[in-house]
Amino acid sequence: SSELTQDPAVSVALGQTVRITCQGDSLRSYYASWYQQKPGQAPVLVIYGKNNRPSGIPDRFSGSSSGNTASLTITGAQAEDEADYYCNSRDSSGNWVFGGGTKLTVL
Amino acid sequence: QVQLQESGPGLVKPSETLSLTCTVSGGSISSYYWSWIRQPPGKGLEWIGYIYYSGSTNYNPSLKSRVTISVDTSKNQFSLKLSSVTAADTAVYYCARLIAVAGLGGDYFDYWGQGTLVTVSS
C-alpha cells in the first residue's frame, strides 16, 4: 500500500479550476513532485519542488503544500489535461514512493 | 535533449530473471541518479530503485532481495535485473533520471523512457 494517498477520481468542467491532493506524513518533511500520464504514454513531470514547472508545462499548472498535504492545481482546465496524475515523494525511510494516482476527467 | 530507451525481452518465464537495459542519449550518465519504475497493467507507479553514476544503489525494500541495478558509464547505460519473477512482476518498466535534492527533498524524475512491457508467463 502507498504511503501517499490520492483520491482515485476527480472531475472538472472545462475552463474551471481543479485541485488534486496527495496526503502523507512524509510530506511534512519533503516536497512532492507531480506527473501527468495519458493512456499508453510515459509519465510527464509537471510540478516539482516548492512550485516549479519544467519547460513546456503550461502555467495553468501549479503546486502547493500545507502540513501533510501536497496539492496540484489546474486553473482553467483544458480538454487535453484529462489524464492520470501521480504524486511522488520520499517515504518515512527516505525511499521514493508514488501515490495511487488520480484520474482527472474534464467535462 | 536527454532521451532514455529501454530494451530487453518482452516475455520472461516464471522463476527466471528479468533483465532490462536503459540507454541514455543526448547527455552523459555521469553526475546523475538513474532509476527504474514499473507500472502493472491498469495500476499505479512503483519505484524499484536507483543507481548513482558512481555505482551506489538504493532499492525499494519490498523488492530489495530480488533487484540488482548496475551502470556502464562507457556505454551510457544502466541495467535492471529482477530475479525469481512471478506473474505479479508483469508490468511496463520505465527508466528515468532522478534529480535528488538535498535537504527538503523536492526530488523529481525529469526524463523518462517510453516504457517496455514485460510479461511473465510460461
CSV table of N, CA, C and O in Angstrom, one decimal, chain A residues 96 98, chain B residues 18 20 35-39 45-50 58-64 66-69 80-82 91-94 109:
chain,number,residue,atom,x,y,z
A,96,TRP,N,11.7,6.4,-2.3
A,96,TRP,CA,10.7,7.1,-3.1
A,96,TRP,C,9.4,6.3,-3.2
A,96,TRP,O,9.4,5.1,-3.3
A,98,PHE,N,5.2,6.5,-4.8
A,98,PHE,CA,4.2,7.2,-5.6
A,98,PHE,C,2.8,7.1,-4.9
A,98,PHE,O,2.5,6.1,-4.3
B,18,LEU,N,14.4,-11.3,-14.9
B,18,LEU,CA,14.1,-10.3,-15.9
B,18,LEU,C,15.3,-9.4,-16.0
B,18,LEU,O,15.9,-9.0,-15.0
B,20,LEU,N,16.7,-5.9,-18.1
B,20,LEU,CA,16.4,-4.7,-19.0
B,20,LEU,C,17.6,-3.8,-18.9
B,20,LEU,O,18.3,-3.7,-17.9
B,35,SER,N,17.0,5.7,-12.4
B,35,SER,CA,16.0,4.9,-11.6
B,35,SER,C,15.2,4.0,-12.6
B,35,SER,O,15.1,4.3,-13.8
B,36,TRP,N,14.7,3.0,-12.0
B,36,TRP,CA,13.7,2.1,-12.6
B,36,TRP,C,12.4,2.2,-11.9
B,36,TRP,O,12.4,2.2,-10.6
B,37,ILE,N,11.3,2.3,-12.6
B,37,ILE,CA,10.0,2.4,-12.1
B,37,ILE,C,9.1,1.5,-12.9
B,37,ILE,O,9.3,1.4,-14.1
B,38,ARG,N,8.1,0.9,-12.3
B,38,ARG,CA,7.3,0.0,-13.1
B,38,ARG,C,5.8,0.3,-12.8
B,38,ARG,O,5.4,0.9,-11.8
B,39,GLN,N,5.0,-0.2,-13.7
B,39,GLN,CA,3.5,0.0,-13.7
B,39,GLN,C,2.8,-1.2,-14.2
B,39,GLN,O,2.7,-1.5,-15.4
B,45,LEU,N,2.1,3.6,-10.3
B,45,LEU,CA,3.5,3.5,-10.5
B,45,LEU,C,4.2,3.0,-9.2
B,45,LEU,O,3.8,3.3,-8.1
B,46,GLU,N,5.3,2.2,-9.4
B,46,GLU,CA,6.1,1.7,-8.2
B,46,GLU,C,7.5,2.0,-8.5
B,46,GLU,O,8.1,1.5,-9.5
B,47,TRP,N,8.2,2.7,-7.6
B,47,TRP,CA,9.6,2.9,-7.7
B,47,TRP,C,10.4,1.6,-7.3
B,47,TRP,O,10.1,1.0,-6.3
B,48,ILE,N,11.3,1.2,-8.2
B,48,ILE,CA,12.0,0.0,-8.0
B,48,ILE,C,13.4,0.2,-7.3
B,48,ILE,O,13.8,-0.5,-6.4
B,49,GLY,N,14.1,1.3,-7.8
B,49,GLY,CA,15.4,1.6,-7.2
B,49,GLY,C,16.1,2.6,-8.0
B,49,GLY,O,15.7,3.0,-9.1
B,50,TYR,N,17.3,3.0,-7.5
B,50,TYR,CA,18.1,3.9,-8.3
B,50,TYR,C,19.6,3.5,-8.2
B,50,TYR,O,20.0,2.7,-7.3
B,58,ASN,N,20.2,2.1,-4.3
B,58,ASN,CA,19.2,2.1,-3.2
B,58,ASN,C,18.0,1.5,-3.8
B,58,ASN,O,17.6,1.8,-5.0
B,59,TYR,N,17.4,0.5,-3.1
B,59,TYR,CA,16.3,-0.3,-3.7
B,59,TYR,C,15.0,-0.2,-2.8
B,59,TYR,O,15.1,0.0,-1.6
B,60,ASN,N,13.9,-0.3,-3.5
B,60,ASN,CA,12.6,-0.4,-2.8
B,60,ASN,C,12.7,-1.7,-1.8
B,60,ASN,O,13.0,-2.8,-2.3
B,61,PRO,N,12.4,-1.5,-0.5
B,61,PRO,CA,12.6,-2.6,0.4
B,61,PRO,C,11.7,-3.8,0.0
B,61,PRO,O,12.1,-4.9,0.3
B,62,SER,N,10.6,-3.6,-0.6
B,62,SER,CA,9.7,-4.7,-1.0
B,62,SER,C,10.3,-5.5,-2.1
B,62,SER,O,9.8,-6.7,-2.3
B,63,LEU,N,11.3,-5.0,-2.8
B,63,LEU,CA,11.9,-5.8,-3.9
B,63,LEU,C,13.4,-6.0,-3.7
B,63,LEU,O,14.0,-6.7,-4.5
B,64,LYS,N,13.9,-5.5,-2.7
B,64,LYS,CA,15.4,-5.4,-2.5
B,64,LYS,C,16.1,-6.8,-2.6
B,64,LYS,O,17.2,-6.9,-3.2
B,66,ARG,N,15.5,-9.2,-4.5
B,66,ARG,CA,15.4,-9.7,-5.9
B,66,ARG,C,16.0,-8.7,-6.9
B,66,ARG,O,16.1,-9.1,-8.1
B,67,VAL,N,16.4,-7.5,-6.5
B,67,VAL,CA,16.7,-6.5,-7.5
B,67,VAL,C,18.2,-6.2,-7.5
B,67,VAL,O,18.9,-6.1,-6.4
B,68,THR,N,18.8,-6.1,-8.7
B,68,THR,CA,20.1,-5.5,-8.9
B,68,THR,C,20.1,-4.5,-10.0
B,68,THR,O,19.6,-4.8,-11.1
B,69,ILE,N,20.6,-3.3,-9.7
B,69,ILE,CA,20.8,-2.3,-10.7
B,69,ILE,C,22.3,-2.0,-10.9
B,69,ILE,O,23.0,-1.9,-9.9
B,80,LEU,N,18.8,-3.3,-15.2
B,80,LEU,CA,17.9,-3.8,-14.1
B,80,LEU,C,17.9,-5.3,-14.2
B,80,LEU,O,17.7,-5.9,-15.3
B,81,LYS,N,18.1,-6.0,-13.1
B,81,LYS,CA,17.9,-7.4,-13.1
B,81,LYS,C,16.9,-7.7,-11.9
B,81,LYS,O,17.1,-7.2,-10.8
B,82,LEU,N,15.9,-8.5,-12.2
B,82,LEU,CA,14.9,-8.8,-11.2
B,82,LEU,C,14.7,-10.3,-11.2
B,82,LEU,O,14.3,-10.9,-12.2
B,91,ALA,N,4.5,-6.0,-15.9
B,91,ALA,CA,4.3,-4.5,-15.8
B,91,ALA,C,5.0,-3.9,-17.0
B,91,ALA,O,5.8,-4.5,-17.7
B,92,VAL,N,4.7,-2.6,-17.2
B,92,VAL,CA,5.5,-1.7,-18.0
B,92,VAL,C,6.7,-1.2,-17.2
B,92,VAL,O,6.4,-0.7,-16.1
B,93,TYR,N,7.9,-1.4,-17.6
B,93,TYR,CA,9.0,-0.9,-16.9
B,93,TYR,C,9.6,0.3,-17.5
B,93,TYR,O,9.9,0.4,-18.8
B,94,TYR,N,9.8,1.4,-16.7
B,94,TYR,CA,10.3,2.6,-17.2
B,94,TYR,C,11.7,2.9,-16.6
B,94,TYR,O,11.9,2.6,-15.4
B,109,PHE,N,11.7,13.1,-11.0
B,109,PHE,CA,12.1,12.3,-12.2
B,109,PHE,C,11.8,13.2,-13.4
B,109,PHE,O,10.6,13.3,-13.8
